[in-house]
XYZ file of C-alpha atoms in Angstrom:
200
model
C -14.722 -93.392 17.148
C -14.201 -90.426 18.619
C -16.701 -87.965 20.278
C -16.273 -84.444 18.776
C -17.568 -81.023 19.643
C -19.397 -78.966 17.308
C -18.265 -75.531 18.875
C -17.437 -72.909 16.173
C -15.610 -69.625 16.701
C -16.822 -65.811 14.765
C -13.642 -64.929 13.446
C -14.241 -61.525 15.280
C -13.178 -63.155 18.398
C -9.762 -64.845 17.351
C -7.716 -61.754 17.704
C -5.241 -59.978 14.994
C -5.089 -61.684 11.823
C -2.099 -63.175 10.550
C -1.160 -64.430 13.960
C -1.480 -67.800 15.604
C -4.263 -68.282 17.517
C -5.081 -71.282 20.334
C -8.791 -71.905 20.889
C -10.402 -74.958 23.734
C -13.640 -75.618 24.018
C -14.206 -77.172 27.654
C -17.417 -78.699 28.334
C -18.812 -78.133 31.083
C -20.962 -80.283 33.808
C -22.255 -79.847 37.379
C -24.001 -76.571 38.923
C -24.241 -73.386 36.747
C -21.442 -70.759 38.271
C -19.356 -74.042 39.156
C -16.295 -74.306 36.913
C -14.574 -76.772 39.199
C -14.681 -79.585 37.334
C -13.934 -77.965 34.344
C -11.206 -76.281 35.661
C -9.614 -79.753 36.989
C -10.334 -81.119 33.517
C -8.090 -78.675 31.578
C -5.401 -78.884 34.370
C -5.209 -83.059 34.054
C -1.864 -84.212 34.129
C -2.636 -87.505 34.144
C -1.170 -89.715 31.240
C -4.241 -90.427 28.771
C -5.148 -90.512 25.030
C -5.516 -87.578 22.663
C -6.443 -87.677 18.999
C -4.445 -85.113 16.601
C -5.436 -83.679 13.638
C -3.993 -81.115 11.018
C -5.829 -80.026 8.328
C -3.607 -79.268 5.162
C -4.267 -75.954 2.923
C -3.014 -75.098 -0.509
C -3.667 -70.817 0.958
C -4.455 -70.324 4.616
C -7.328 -69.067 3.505
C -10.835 -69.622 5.555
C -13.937 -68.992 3.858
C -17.134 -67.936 5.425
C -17.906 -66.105 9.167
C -17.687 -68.804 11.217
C -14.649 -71.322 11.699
C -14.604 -75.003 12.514
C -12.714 -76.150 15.534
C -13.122 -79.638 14.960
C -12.998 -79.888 11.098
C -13.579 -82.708 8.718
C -10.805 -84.121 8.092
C -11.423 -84.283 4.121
C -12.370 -80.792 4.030
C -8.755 -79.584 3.408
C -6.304 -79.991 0.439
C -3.146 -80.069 -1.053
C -0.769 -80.651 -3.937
C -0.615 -84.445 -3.354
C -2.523 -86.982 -4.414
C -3.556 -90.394 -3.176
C -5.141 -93.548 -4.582
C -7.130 -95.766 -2.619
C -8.566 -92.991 -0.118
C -6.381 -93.282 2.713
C -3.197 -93.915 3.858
C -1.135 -95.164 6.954
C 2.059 -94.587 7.736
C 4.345 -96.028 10.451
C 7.535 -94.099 12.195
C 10.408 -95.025 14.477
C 10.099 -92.410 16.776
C 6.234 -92.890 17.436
C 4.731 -96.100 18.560
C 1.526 -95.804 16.468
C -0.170 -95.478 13.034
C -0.021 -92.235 11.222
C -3.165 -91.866 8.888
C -3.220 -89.610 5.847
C -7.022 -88.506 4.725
C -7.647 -87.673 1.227
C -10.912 -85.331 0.025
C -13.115 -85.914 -2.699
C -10.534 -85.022 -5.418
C -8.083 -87.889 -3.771
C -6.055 -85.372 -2.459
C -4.195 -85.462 0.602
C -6.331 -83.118 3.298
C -5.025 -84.096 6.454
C -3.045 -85.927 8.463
C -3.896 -88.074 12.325
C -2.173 -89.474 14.937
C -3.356 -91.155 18.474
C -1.076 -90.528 20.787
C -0.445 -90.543 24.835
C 0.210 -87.752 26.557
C -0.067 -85.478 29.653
C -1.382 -82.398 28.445
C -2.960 -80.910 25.326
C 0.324 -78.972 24.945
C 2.849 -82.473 25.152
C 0.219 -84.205 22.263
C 0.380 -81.181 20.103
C 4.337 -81.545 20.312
C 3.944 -85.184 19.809
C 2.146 -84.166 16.629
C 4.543 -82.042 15.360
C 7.503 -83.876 16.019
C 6.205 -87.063 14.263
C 4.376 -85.323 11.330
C 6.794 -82.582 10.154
C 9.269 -85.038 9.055
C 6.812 -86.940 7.554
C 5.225 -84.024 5.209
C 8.586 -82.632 4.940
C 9.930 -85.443 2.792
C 6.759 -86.011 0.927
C 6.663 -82.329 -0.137
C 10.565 -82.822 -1.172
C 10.140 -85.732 -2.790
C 6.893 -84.697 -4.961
C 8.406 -81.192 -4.949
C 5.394 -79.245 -3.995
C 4.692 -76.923 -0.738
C 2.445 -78.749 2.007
C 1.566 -76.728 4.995
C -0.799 -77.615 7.907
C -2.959 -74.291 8.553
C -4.787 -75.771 11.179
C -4.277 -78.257 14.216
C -7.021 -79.526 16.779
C -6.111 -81.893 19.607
C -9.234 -84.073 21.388
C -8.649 -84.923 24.981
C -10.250 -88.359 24.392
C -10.942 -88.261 28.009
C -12.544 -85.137 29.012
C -13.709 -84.497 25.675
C -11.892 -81.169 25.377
C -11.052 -79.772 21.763
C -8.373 -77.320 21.400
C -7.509 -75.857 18.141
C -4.381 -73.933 16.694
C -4.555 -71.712 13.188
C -3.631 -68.926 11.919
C -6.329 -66.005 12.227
C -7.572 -65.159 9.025
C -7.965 -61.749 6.942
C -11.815 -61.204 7.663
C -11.545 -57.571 6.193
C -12.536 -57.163 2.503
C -11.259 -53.643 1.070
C -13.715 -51.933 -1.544
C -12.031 -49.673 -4.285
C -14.360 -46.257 -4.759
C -14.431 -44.445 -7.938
C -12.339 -41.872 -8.525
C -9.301 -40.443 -9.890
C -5.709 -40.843 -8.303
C -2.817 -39.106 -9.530
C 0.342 -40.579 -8.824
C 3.524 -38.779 -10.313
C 2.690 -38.214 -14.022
C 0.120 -40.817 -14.518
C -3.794 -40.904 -13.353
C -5.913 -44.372 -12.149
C -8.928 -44.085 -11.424
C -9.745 -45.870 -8.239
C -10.202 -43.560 -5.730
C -10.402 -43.815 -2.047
C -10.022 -47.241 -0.020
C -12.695 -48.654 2.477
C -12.989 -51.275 4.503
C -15.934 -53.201 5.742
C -16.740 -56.357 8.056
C -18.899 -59.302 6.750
C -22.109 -59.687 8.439
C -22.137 -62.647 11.068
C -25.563 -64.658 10.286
């Protein structure tokens, strides 16, 4: 089983919403103010496992302040459903099983590989080259959209998590009352504002 880090991320920090967004979580050990080993840590290029996981999404749409880096892998969803819980697949271009995780509605929320690589970067590749194909011919064949919004690798190693999403919207846009007049007709709406959710 694998070890995972509880880190979460305020959505304030991830940047400009809408774009894609990389965030690691490095733990760290030895002295305080000495990064060393850390640093040597996220710079391994020695061959070792990883664990990949994407969470599926039927919106890219992340609710709450705070956002999981290493997720639950039955907390996302889909279009697709699954009997039996679970699935495994196998592929000729990857030497390994390919597991398919349904949530509580037996629909397909993610999808898991163990692979070997060099680098976060070459096991995230590894991911997408063996899973795209995959979800690409399931969503043709059941002729429904699947889309990973999220993907965290696991150094299984070092116990570094590094995640990839898209950063949400976090901005929720009130309407004021009023009256607009637009042309010939009137709406009554009024002026736009914007405000930020509280971080608890």
């Amino acid at each position: 089983m694998t070890e995972k880090n509880t880190a979460q991320s305020p959505q304030f920090s991830l940047g400009i919403p809408g774009l894609i967004t990389k965030v690691a979580v490095v733990p760290h050990f030895g002295e305080k103010g000495n990064d060393s080993h850390s640093s040597q840590s996220l710079n391994d290029l020695s061959l070792r496992g990883f664990r990949v996981s994407g969470r599926l999404a039927i919106s890219n749409e992340i609710k709450g302040t705070n956002i999981n880096i290493n997720f639950d892998e039955r907390s996302g969803d889909s279009l697709l459903t699954l009997s039996g819980g679970a699935a495994k697949f196998r592929s000729t271009i990857f030497d390994g099983d390919i597991t398919l995780f349904t949530n509580s509605e037996n629909r397909i929320s993610a999808v898991q590989i163990d692979c070997n690589a060099k680098s976060i970067t070459e096991a995230h590749s590894t991911f997408n080259k063996v899973v795209t194909p995959i979800l690409d011919h399931l969503s043709y064949i059941g002729k429904i959209p699947l889309q990973i919004v999220q993907v965290t690798v696991i150094d299984q190693i070092h116990k570094i998590s590094s995640t990839e999403l898209i950063t949400p919207y976090y901005l929720t846009t009130t309407l004021n009352h009023g009256t607009v007049k637009i042309g010939s007709s009137s709406f009554q709406v009024g002026s736009l504002r914007s405000s930020l959710p509280r971080i608890r």
